[in-house]
Structures are given as structure tokens and as C-alpha cells.
GROMACS .gro file of C-alpha atoms in nm:
model
  414
    1MET     CA    1   2.964   9.427  -0.322
    2LYS     CA    2   2.825   9.176  -0.575
    3THR     CA    3   2.906   8.893  -0.338
    4ASN     CA    4   2.712   9.052  -0.055
    5VAL     CA    5   2.414   9.110  -0.281
    6LEU     CA    6   2.419   8.742  -0.390
    7LYS     CA    7   2.432   8.624  -0.029
    8THR     CA    8   2.143   8.852   0.060
    9CYS     CA    9   1.935   8.711  -0.226
   10LEU     CA   10   2.001   8.352  -0.123
   11PHE     CA   11   1.913   8.433   0.237
   12LEU     CA   12   1.585   8.590   0.133
   13ALA     CA   13   1.508   8.289  -0.088
   14VAL     CA   14   1.559   8.051   0.201
   15LEU     CA   15   1.337   8.264   0.423
   16ALA     CA   16   1.072   8.276   0.157
   17PHE     CA   17   1.068   7.896   0.103
   18PRO     CA   18   0.846   7.804   0.401
   19LEU     CA   19   0.625   8.104   0.334
   20LEU     CA   20   0.563   8.014  -0.026
   21GLY     CA   21   0.506   7.642   0.052
   22SER     CA   22   0.668   7.528  -0.273
   23ALA     CA   23   0.988   7.578  -0.469
   24GLN     CA   24   1.143   7.477  -0.797
   25ILE     CA   25   1.500   7.439  -0.916
   26THR     CA   26   1.538   7.434  -1.288
   27GLY     CA   27   1.823   7.412  -1.534
   28GLN     CA   28   2.023   7.155  -1.727
   29ASN     CA   29   2.195   7.022  -1.413
   30PRO     CA   30   1.984   7.140  -1.120
   31LEU     CA   31   2.140   7.118  -0.776
   32MET     CA   32   2.025   7.207  -0.428
   33ALA     CA   33   2.296   7.187  -0.167
   34THR     CA   34   2.361   7.267   0.197
   35ASN     CA   35   2.718   7.343   0.301
   36LYS     CA   36   2.864   7.263   0.639
   37ASN     CA   37   3.177   7.411   0.806
   38ASN     CA   38   3.289   7.444   1.163
   39GLY     CA   39   3.328   7.822   1.175
   40TYR     CA   40   3.582   8.070   1.051
   41ASP     CA   41   3.944   8.121   1.144
   42ALA     CA   42   4.102   8.458   1.068
   43VAL     CA   43   4.427   8.287   0.958
   44THR     CA   44   4.319   7.960   0.793
   45GLY     CA   45   3.972   8.057   0.688
   46LYS     CA   46   3.678   7.815   0.716
   47LYS     CA   47   3.729   7.532   0.959
   48PRO     CA   48   3.679   7.186   0.800
   49VAL     CA   49   3.424   6.934   0.915
   50GLU     CA   50   3.535   6.649   1.141
   51GLN     CA   51   3.441   6.282   1.182
   52ASP     CA   52   3.101   6.233   1.350
   53ASP     CA   53   2.991   6.586   1.250
   54LEU     CA   54   2.626   6.632   1.155
   55LEU     CA   55   2.644   6.767   0.799
   56GLY     CA   56   2.287   6.879   0.784
   57ARG     CA   57   1.921   6.790   0.828
   58TYR     CA   58   1.608   6.814   0.623
   59GLN     CA   59   1.288   6.792   0.828
   60VAL     CA   60   0.926   6.767   0.733
   61ARG     CA   61   0.732   6.962   0.997
   62GLY     CA   62   0.373   7.033   1.087
   63TRP     CA   63   0.199   7.306   1.288
   64VAL     CA   64   0.024   7.188   1.606
   65THR     CA   65  -0.180   7.358   1.877
   66ASP     CA   66   0.114   7.443   2.102
   67GLY     CA   67   0.206   7.714   1.853
   68PHE     CA   68   0.512   7.545   1.704
   69TYR     CA   69   0.609   7.340   1.402
   70HIS     CA   70   0.709   6.986   1.502
   71PRO     CA   71   0.905   6.739   1.284
   72GLY     CA   72   0.739   6.421   1.162
   73ALA     CA   73   1.041   6.290   0.971
   74GLU     CA   74   1.399   6.389   0.906
   75ILE     CA   75   1.677   6.316   0.658
   76ARG     CA   76   2.027   6.376   0.793
   77SER     CA   77   2.390   6.299   0.710
   78ILE     CA   78   2.683   6.233   0.945
   79VAL     CA   79   3.054   6.221   0.865
   80THR     CA   80   3.160   5.858   0.925
   81GLY     CA   81   3.519   5.850   0.806
   82PRO     CA   82   3.840   6.046   0.846
   83VAL     CA   83   3.823   6.382   0.666
   84GLN     CA   84   4.073   6.400   0.379
   85HIS     CA   85   4.193   6.711   0.201
   86ASP     CA   86   3.964   6.627  -0.092
   87GLY     CA   87   3.659   6.474   0.077
   88PHE     CA   88   3.525   6.236   0.337
   89ALA     CA   89   3.287   5.943   0.391
   90ALA     CA   90   2.938   6.007   0.524
   91ASN     CA   91   2.611   5.824   0.565
   92LEU     CA   92   2.250   5.912   0.496
   93GLN     CA   93   1.990   5.851   0.766
   94LEU     CA   94   1.612   5.848   0.756
   95ARG     CA   95   1.454   5.924   1.095
   96THR     CA   96   1.094   5.898   1.216
   97GLY     CA   97   0.926   5.862   1.552
   98PHE     CA   98   0.735   6.038   1.824
   99PRO     CA   99   0.797   6.204   2.061
  100ASP     CA  100   1.162   6.169   1.951
  101LEU     CA  101   1.298   6.104   1.606
  102VAL     CA  102   1.487   5.776   1.575
  103THR     CA  103   1.705   5.661   1.286
  104ARG     CA  104   1.516   5.388   1.102
  105ILE     CA  105   1.724   5.345   0.785
  106ALA     CA  106   2.089   5.426   0.723
  107ILE     CA  107   2.292   5.408   0.400
  108THR     CA  108   2.669   5.394   0.449
  109ALA     CA  109   2.936   5.541   0.223
  110GLU     CA  110   3.000   5.184   0.104
  111GLY     CA  111   2.638   5.147  -0.004
  112ARG     CA  112   2.526   4.918   0.277
  113VAL     CA  113   2.170   4.964   0.393
  114GLY     CA  114   2.081   4.918   0.757
  115VAL     CA  115   1.728   4.886   0.891
  116GLY     CA  116   1.723   4.941   1.266
  117THR     CA  117   2.100   5.002   1.270
  118VAL     CA  118   2.329   5.287   1.157
  119ASP     CA  119   2.627   5.051   1.118
  120PRO     CA  120   2.517   4.765   0.888
  121ASP     CA  121   2.758   4.475   0.829
  122PHE     CA  122   2.589   4.354   0.512
  123ASP     CA  123   2.448   4.501   0.193
  124LEU     CA  124   2.110   4.481   0.367
  125ASP     CA  125   2.127   4.444   0.744
  126VAL     CA  126   1.793   4.426   0.926
  127VAL     CA  127   1.765   4.433   1.304
  128GLY     CA  128   1.419   4.291   1.370
  129ASN     CA  129   1.166   4.082   1.181
  130THR     CA  130   1.114   4.102   0.805
  131HIS     CA  131   0.829   4.003   0.578
  132THR     CA  132   0.799   3.979   0.201
  133ASN     CA  133   0.517   3.884  -0.033
  134GLY     CA  134   0.748   3.843  -0.330
  135ASN     CA  135   1.063   3.652  -0.414
  136PHE     CA  136   1.371   3.679  -0.197
  137PHE     CA  137   1.725   3.655  -0.333
  138GLY     CA  138   2.047   3.667  -0.134
  139ARG     CA  139   2.191   3.536   0.193
  140ILE     CA  140   2.016   3.528   0.529
  141HIS     CA  141   2.176   3.639   0.856
  142PHE     CA  142   2.131   3.433   1.174
  143ASP     CA  143   2.026   3.601   1.497
  144ASP     CA  144   2.204   3.506   1.820
  145ASN     CA  145   1.919   3.384   2.040
  146LEU     CA  146   2.141   3.134   2.215
  147SER     CA  147   1.947   3.056   2.531
  148ILE     CA  148   1.587   3.146   2.447
  149ASP     CA  149   1.353   2.853   2.380
  150ALA     CA  150   1.076   3.068   2.233
  151PRO     CA  151   0.736   2.890   2.218
  152PRO     CA  152   0.549   2.830   1.889
  153SER     CA  153   0.306   3.111   1.968
  154THR     CA  154   0.586   3.367   1.920
  155TYR     CA  155   0.637   3.271   1.556
  156THR     CA  156   0.373   3.403   1.315
  157ASP     CA  157   0.369   3.344   0.939
  158GLU     CA  158   0.746   3.346   0.910
  159ALA     CA  159   1.066   3.154   0.856
  160TYR     CA  160   1.322   3.238   1.122
  161PHE     CA  161   1.695   3.161   1.140
  162GLU     CA  162   1.900   3.182   1.456
  163ARG     CA  163   2.204   3.038   1.632
  164HIS     CA  164   2.103   2.843   1.941
  165GLN     CA  165   2.273   2.669   2.232
  166LEU     CA  166   2.185   2.307   2.297
  167SER     CA  167   2.146   2.386   2.667
  168GLY     CA  168   1.901   2.664   2.584
  169PHE     CA  169   1.623   2.425   2.486
  170GLY     CA  170   1.364   2.316   2.739
  171THR     CA  171   1.399   1.962   2.608
  172ALA     CA  172   1.724   1.931   2.414
  173PRO     CA  173   1.789   1.703   2.116
  174ALA     CA  174   2.001   1.393   2.174
  175SER     CA  175   2.312   1.570   2.048
  176THR     CA  176   2.664   1.632   2.174
  177THR     CA  177   2.707   1.968   2.004
  178VAL     CA  178   2.738   2.294   2.199
  179ASP     CA  179   2.532   2.513   1.969
  180GLY     CA  180   2.403   2.507   1.613
  181GLY     CA  181   2.170   2.664   1.362
  182LEU     CA  182   1.797   2.670   1.436
  183PHE     CA  183   1.542   2.710   1.158
  184THR     CA  184   1.178   2.774   1.251
  185LEU     CA  185   0.902   2.751   0.993
  186ALA     CA  186   0.562   2.893   1.092
  187PRO     CA  187   0.334   2.870   0.783
  188GLY     CA  188   0.035   3.009   0.972
  189GLY     CA  189  -0.331   2.909   0.951
  190ALA     CA  190  -0.403   2.560   1.081
  191SER     CA  191  -0.050   2.440   1.000
  192GLN     CA  192   0.184   2.332   1.276
  193ASP     CA  193   0.512   2.508   1.348
  194HIS     CA  194   0.828   2.313   1.267
  195GLN     CA  195   1.186   2.350   1.385
  196LEU     CA  196   1.509   2.206   1.245
  197PHE     CA  197   1.820   2.213   1.463
  198PHE     CA  198   2.143   2.176   1.266
  199ALA     CA  199   2.397   2.022   1.506
  200ASP     CA  200   2.750   1.900   1.447
  201ASP     CA  201   2.629   1.540   1.467
  202GLY     CA  202   2.312   1.563   1.259
  203ILE     CA  203   1.982   1.738   1.195
  204PHE     CA  204   1.695   1.718   1.446
  205HIS     CA  205   1.326   1.801   1.394
  206ARG     CA  206   1.030   1.880   1.618
  207ARG     CA  207   0.681   2.019   1.556
  208GLU     CA  208   0.399   2.168   1.760
  209ALA     CA  209   0.065   2.346   1.723
  210ALA     CA  210   0.114   2.707   1.615
  211ALA     CA  211  -0.062   2.854   1.920
  212ALA     CA  212   0.110   2.626   2.174
  213GLY     CA  213   0.274   2.791   2.471
  214SER     CA  214   0.571   2.553   2.463
  215TRP     CA  215   0.728   2.277   2.258
  216GLY     CA  216   0.586   1.949   2.383
  217ASN     CA  217   0.680   1.702   2.111
  218PRO     CA  218   1.025   1.543   2.131
  219TRP     CA  219   1.310   1.602   1.889
  220GLU     CA  220   1.358   1.338   1.620
  221LYS     CA  221   1.683   1.293   1.434
  222LEU     CA  222   1.683   1.287   1.054
  223LEU     CA  223   1.889   0.987   0.949
  224SER     CA  224   2.186   1.060   0.724
  225SER     CA  225   2.474   0.861   0.579
  226GLY     CA  226   2.659   0.907   0.907
  227ASP     CA  227   2.383   0.719   1.091
  228ILE     CA  228   2.343   0.446   0.828
  229ASN     CA  229   2.622   0.188   0.820
  230GLY     CA  230   2.563  -0.116   0.605
  231THR     CA  231   2.696  -0.379   0.368
  232PRO     CA  232   2.576  -0.400   0.006
  233ASN     CA  233   2.287  -0.648  -0.036
  234GLN     CA  234   2.254  -0.680   0.344
  235VAL     CA  235   1.903  -0.584   0.460
  236ALA     CA  236   1.920  -0.296   0.710
  237LYS     CA  237   1.778  -0.294   1.062
  238PHE     CA  238   1.754  -0.037   1.341
  239THR     CA  239   2.058  -0.079   1.566
  240GLY     CA  240   1.934   0.205   1.789
  241PRO     CA  241   1.646   0.453   1.809
  242SER     CA  242   1.804   0.665   1.535
  243SER     CA  243   2.063   0.448   1.362
  244LEU     CA  244   2.067   0.170   1.103
  245GLY     CA  245   2.304  -0.121   1.049
  246ASP     CA  246   2.327  -0.472   0.904
  247SER     CA  247   2.070  -0.741   0.981
  248HIS     CA  248   2.118  -1.117   0.936
  249ILE     CA  249   1.925  -1.115   0.605
  250TYR     CA  250   2.111  -1.105   0.273
  251ASP     CA  251   1.924  -1.028  -0.050
  252ASP     CA  252   2.102  -0.972  -0.381
  253GLY     CA  253   1.781  -0.977  -0.585
  254ILE     CA  254   1.839  -1.339  -0.692
  255ARG     CA  255   1.856  -1.536  -0.369
  256ILE     CA  256   1.810  -1.473   0.003
  257GLY     CA  257   2.043  -1.578   0.279
  258ILE     CA  258   1.967  -1.577   0.652
  259HIS     CA  259   2.273  -1.579   0.877
  260THR     CA  260   2.488  -1.604   0.564
  261GLY     CA  261   2.620  -1.355   0.313
  262SER     CA  262   2.686  -1.631   0.058
  263PRO     CA  263   2.364  -1.826   0.005
  264ASP     CA  264   2.382  -2.157  -0.179
  265VAL     CA  265   2.338  -2.098  -0.553
  266ASN     CA  266   2.114  -2.406  -0.574
  267PHE     CA  267   1.842  -2.250  -0.354
  268ASP     CA  268   1.633  -1.934  -0.355
  269VAL     CA  269   1.650  -1.916   0.027
  270ASP     CA  270   1.942  -2.044   0.233
  271ILE     CA  271   1.920  -2.045   0.615
  272LYS     CA  272   2.227  -2.113   0.826
  273GLY     CA  273   2.097  -2.190   1.173
  274ASP     CA  274   1.778  -2.301   1.346
  275THR     CA  275   1.432  -2.205   1.217
  276LYS     CA  276   1.104  -2.213   1.409
  277ALA     CA  277   0.754  -2.170   1.263
  278ASP     CA  278   0.471  -2.130   1.515
  279GLY     CA  279   0.205  -2.124   1.242
  280SER     CA  280   0.138  -2.340   0.938
  281LEU     CA  281   0.405  -2.420   0.681
  282THR     CA  282   0.298  -2.495   0.326
  283VAL     CA  283   0.542  -2.640   0.075
  284THR     CA  284   0.414  -2.669  -0.282
  285GLY     CA  285   0.739  -2.809  -0.420
  286SER     CA  286   0.996  -3.048  -0.277
  287ALA     CA  287   1.134  -3.020   0.074
  288PHE     CA  288   1.480  -3.147   0.167
  289VAL     CA  289   1.597  -3.198   0.526
  290GLY     CA  290   1.968  -3.266   0.549
  291SER     CA  291   1.981  -3.385   0.909
  292ALA     CA  292   1.669  -3.472   1.108
  293LEU     CA  293   1.305  -3.359   1.110
  294GLY     CA  294   1.091  -3.333   1.420
  295VAL     CA  295   0.712  -3.299   1.397
  296GLY     CA  296   0.545  -3.194   1.719
  297THR     CA  297   0.875  -3.222   1.901
  298LEU     CA  298   1.200  -3.028   1.926
  299SER     CA  299   1.401  -3.341   2.004
  300VAL     CA  300   1.494  -3.608   1.752
  301PRO     CA  301   1.660  -3.916   1.908
  302ALA     CA  302   2.009  -3.995   1.791
  303GLY     CA  303   2.024  -4.226   1.494
  304PHE     CA  304   1.685  -4.119   1.355
  305LYS     CA  305   1.598  -3.883   1.069
  306LEU     CA  306   1.229  -3.826   1.159
  307ALA     CA  307   1.053  -3.792   1.494
  308VAL     CA  308   0.675  -3.742   1.519
  309ASP     CA  309   0.504  -3.668   1.850
  310GLY     CA  310   0.147  -3.770   1.757
  311ASN     CA  311  -0.044  -3.974   1.503
  312VAL     CA  312   0.055  -4.011   1.139
  313ILE     CA  313  -0.194  -4.076   0.858
  314CYS     CA  314  -0.108  -4.139   0.495
  315GLU     CA  315  -0.245  -4.316   0.190
  316GLU     CA  316   0.072  -4.510   0.123
  317LEU     CA  317   0.390  -4.574   0.320
  318ARG     CA  318   0.694  -4.714   0.148
  319VAL     CA  319   0.995  -4.832   0.349
  320LEU     CA  320   1.320  -4.902   0.168
  321LEU     CA  321   1.528  -5.138   0.382
  322SER     CA  322   1.903  -5.136   0.360
  323PRO     CA  323   1.940  -5.504   0.470
  324SER     CA  324   1.811  -5.790   0.250
  325TRP     CA  325   1.445  -5.892   0.252
  326PRO     CA  326   1.388  -6.224   0.434
  327ASP     CA  327   1.375  -6.438   0.117
  328TYR     CA  328   1.663  -6.622   0.281
  329VAL     CA  329   1.394  -6.829   0.455
  330PHE     CA  330   1.342  -7.017   0.129
  331ALA     CA  331   1.712  -7.098   0.090
  332LYS     CA  332   1.796  -7.469   0.098
  333ASP     CA  333   2.040  -7.425   0.383
  334TYR     CA  334   1.793  -7.231   0.600
  335THR     CA  335   1.724  -7.396   0.933
  336LEU     CA  336   1.354  -7.384   1.006
  337MET     CA  337   1.264  -7.390   1.374
  338PRO     CA  338   1.041  -7.687   1.447
  339LEU     CA  339   0.690  -7.609   1.562
  340GLU     CA  340   0.759  -7.784   1.888
  341ALA     CA  341   1.045  -7.542   1.955
  342VAL     CA  342   0.825  -7.249   1.855
  343GLU     CA  343   0.559  -7.369   2.095
  344LYS     CA  344   0.810  -7.395   2.379
  345ALA     CA  345   0.949  -7.044   2.305
  346ILE     CA  346   0.600  -6.895   2.309
  347ALA     CA  347   0.527  -7.067   2.635
  348VAL     CA  348   0.845  -6.927   2.790
  349GLU     CA  349   0.873  -6.577   2.633
  350GLY     CA  350   0.507  -6.501   2.560
  351HIS     CA  351   0.575  -6.395   2.197
  352LEU     CA  352   0.710  -6.537   1.873
  353PRO     CA  353   1.085  -6.590   1.857
  354GLY     CA  354   1.260  -6.299   1.680
  355ILE     CA  355   0.966  -6.061   1.740
  356PRO     CA  356   1.003  -5.774   1.996
  357SER     CA  357   0.810  -5.813   2.318
  358ALA     CA  358   0.541  -5.570   2.431
  359GLN     CA  359   0.785  -5.426   2.686
  360GLU     CA  360   1.045  -5.361   2.415
  361ILE     CA  361   0.788  -5.189   2.191
  362GLU     CA  362   0.672  -4.973   2.481
  363ALA     CA  363   1.027  -4.874   2.567
  364ASP     CA  364   1.186  -4.839   2.222
  365GLY     CA  365   0.892  -4.797   1.988
  366LEU     CA  366   0.805  -4.992   1.677
  367GLN     CA  367   1.053  -5.001   1.391
  368ILE     CA  368   0.836  -5.034   1.083
  369GLY     CA  369   1.108  -5.167   0.857
  370ALA     CA  370   1.247  -5.418   1.106
  371ILE     CA  371   0.907  -5.543   1.229
  372THR     CA  372   0.781  -5.575   0.874
  373ALA     CA  373   1.086  -5.784   0.785
  374ASN     CA  374   1.042  -5.995   1.101
  375GLN     CA  375   0.675  -6.050   1.025
  376GLN     CA  376   0.760  -6.141   0.666
  377GLU     CA  377   1.015  -6.389   0.800
  378LYS     CA  378   0.750  -6.549   1.025
  379ILE     CA  379   0.499  -6.556   0.740
  380GLU     CA  380   0.748  -6.732   0.514
  381GLU     CA  381   0.839  -6.976   0.794
  382ALA     CA  382   0.467  -7.040   0.850
  383PHE     CA  383   0.429  -7.115   0.478
  384LEU     CA  384   0.717  -7.363   0.497
  385HIS     CA  385   0.545  -7.533   0.791
  386LEU     CA  386   0.217  -7.535   0.595
  387ILE     CA  387   0.389  -7.681   0.293
  388GLU     CA  388   0.545  -7.951   0.511
  389MET     CA  389   0.212  -8.019   0.681
  390ASN     CA  390   0.045  -8.033   0.339
  391LYS     CA  391   0.297  -8.294   0.228
  392GLN     CA  392   0.231  -8.493   0.542
  393LEU     CA  393  -0.144  -8.459   0.487
  394GLN     CA  394  -0.117  -8.579   0.130
  395ALA     CA  395   0.092  -8.875   0.243
  396LEU     CA  396  -0.169  -8.962   0.506
  397GLN     CA  397  -0.443  -8.929   0.248
  398GLN     CA  398  -0.258  -9.170   0.014
  399GLU     CA  399  -0.197  -9.409   0.302
  400ASN     CA  400  -0.564  -9.391   0.403
  401ALA     CA  401  -0.669  -9.460   0.045
  402LEU     CA  402  -0.451  -9.773   0.032
  403LEU     CA  403  -0.580  -9.893   0.367
  404LYS     CA  404  -0.938  -9.833   0.257
  405GLU     CA  405  -0.880 -10.028  -0.063
  406ARG     CA  406  -0.732 -10.328   0.130
  407LEU     CA  407  -1.020 -10.317   0.378
  408GLU     CA  408  -1.275 -10.330   0.099
  409ARG     CA  409  -1.102 -10.632  -0.055
  410LEU     CA  410  -1.105 -10.818   0.272
  411GLU     CA  411  -1.472 -10.747   0.321
  412ASN     CA  412  -1.552 -10.871  -0.030
  413ARG     CA  413  -1.381 -11.208   0.040
  414ASN     CA  414  -1.607 -11.271   0.329
   0.00000   0.00000   0.00000
């Protein structure tokens, strides 16, 4: 009898709750509970709940003009695990929506929270876009938008992570990967949108105006250690549009080598090979040429160290001859060509004996050292002839003086 009275009181309290519009539960450990069973069996008693059973609902309703209360939101719980003899696993769902209520948030028995899903795989699993004004801590899940090349205009004030197929891009990066991670950064305002594609063979970047209807700029690869192959102290160069390798320039901070990795320790710059300068070359110190030097010409005749195609002007020119200077002309055993023989040679050859002809000079050029020595030889020979002529002149003068003296004596006798 007491049990029936208690049930009747509880039933009246439940009926009175919507009429009163408010309720309170007080006590040291207050509890409000709803109990769910699946009916009554005369033999076993109450039938237990089963997996996927709706345990109960709590709705917030409002009166509208059709004469009914309609729900605006609902809290419900569903059995999600096998029912044991001492309990079961269940979730808690928060539902909103119009005209039909839809589960927006679900909390599993394991404590996972799903937004837009009733079966979250992570502690917080969001199906859809998220936004935060504060700090974010934790791991980020990638969406599978494998074949959608969404334009910049679809990203607004967000950072977006997704897995993407290489073939899904309108213009794909120069990669050999099948798919990879795609990170899109859309800062908003006047800033451009940026994308990073993380492929198996590197990271690629592209950017575009935020309101653009498509991605027009090409992908550019970010160089990494896999793209940069080099030798220590060897200056790098681009071996391809997006790769670096060794150049022919060596620089160890002390000396520079071109076409050599072991520059001569005696020089600051060591070049192994040919060098061409189309502009001016200024040397403030000493210049050493080991082989031959051409000025105004790329060809230096064999046997010569310097070739100049053009005029040469200098304040002083010094020629050091390897053979002896023609002082041998003044040796006692030197045979001086008589002037008569010189005269005959000039008459026949048209130039001094031992001096190149005009045809030879035109064909072979003028050898400064040799011609200077030849001219010196002729000058010394000319001086020997002058000395001999001077002796003959002095002898004639003495002879004339004697003859003059004898003539005067004869005249005085008469």
C-alpha cells in the first residue's frame, strides 16, 4: 500500500512540473533520475535495456500557434555497448534544429567528444570547420579532400589541413608522389592565401589573391638538403630549376680556385684554364704570365711570349738579349767589311749587309732585340771606318804639310 502511495505521489509531481514552471531538488546528495526498462515479464520481471536503446530524452519546448508545444533542443542518451549484468556503456547527445532535431554534439562512454558526429575517433572530433580566438593545444586531424582543388575564395580567415591527391590539382607540383598533406593558410584582409603541399619528394608552395576564383601562380619547391648536393668550400650553383650542386669555384676563405679544388698557396686566386675579359682589367700589383700574352689578339705565334695587335706606347723599353752585345766588332781578329764591298752589297741587295730587307720586315715583323744589335754592329763598324778614314786624313794632312813646306823653300830660293 505504501509503495502505491509513493508511486502516486511521484506521478503527481511529474505532472505538476510543467504546470508549476519550476522545480527544486534539495538535500545533501540531490539526484534526479529517469529509469528505462523494456517492459515487464511475469517470470523474470523487468526486461533489461539493449544496445542502441534510447534511455531517455529531456526536451526544452515552447508553445506555438498550432496549439502544441514544440521542442527547440533535446538532451538524450543511447546505449552504445553490450549490456552487462552490472551496467552498460552509453553516450550523451545534444540535439538542436528545425524542423527536425539533429544531434550536434555527442559524448561517448570513453569521454570522446564529437561535433557533427555521434561516433568520434578522437578526444575532440569535429566534422566541419572550426574557429578559435584563443590558443589551441593538441593534434589536428586532416580531412580527405583528395580530388578537390578548391579556389582561394573558399578559404576565409582560417588554416586548413587536408590530404590531397597530386592528380587532384588543376596545375600539379613537379612531384612524383601520389598524394600528400596540404596546408592552406588564409590570413584574411588584404593578405594572399598560401598553400604548402607536403609530398614524398619535398615541400611545394603556391600563393594567390584571397578572392581569386582559381590558383593561377605556379608551385615552387622549397629547397631542402635532399635537393642541395655539394662539396665543402665549393661555391654552389643551380643545376636545375629547383636543385643546387657544385660550381667550378672553390673558396675556403683564404684563397679562391677556379676549375681547381686545390688553389696554389702562393696566390689569392688560382685559375686553371682559359680566362677572357671583355672589359677593362686593372692590376695594381705585379702580373705574371707563365706562357704567352696576347693583347688585341687571341693568337700568339709559336716561339713568342707577347703578341700585340695594335700600337704600343711606353716611356721606356728595355730589352735583355740572351746573345752577346756586338762589342765583338772591336776585337782585333774581327774582319771589317771594306767600304767597297759594302757599296757593292747595297747596290745588289738594296740594304745594308746583315740588316733585314723591307720584304722580310713586312713578312716576319721587326725583332727589336735583333735589329738593335744589328744596328749597333753597323754603328760600331761605321766608327771603325771613320777611325780608319781619320787616320788616313791625318796622314794626308801631314803629307800636305811637308809638301807645302818644301814648296815654300823652293819658292824662297828663286
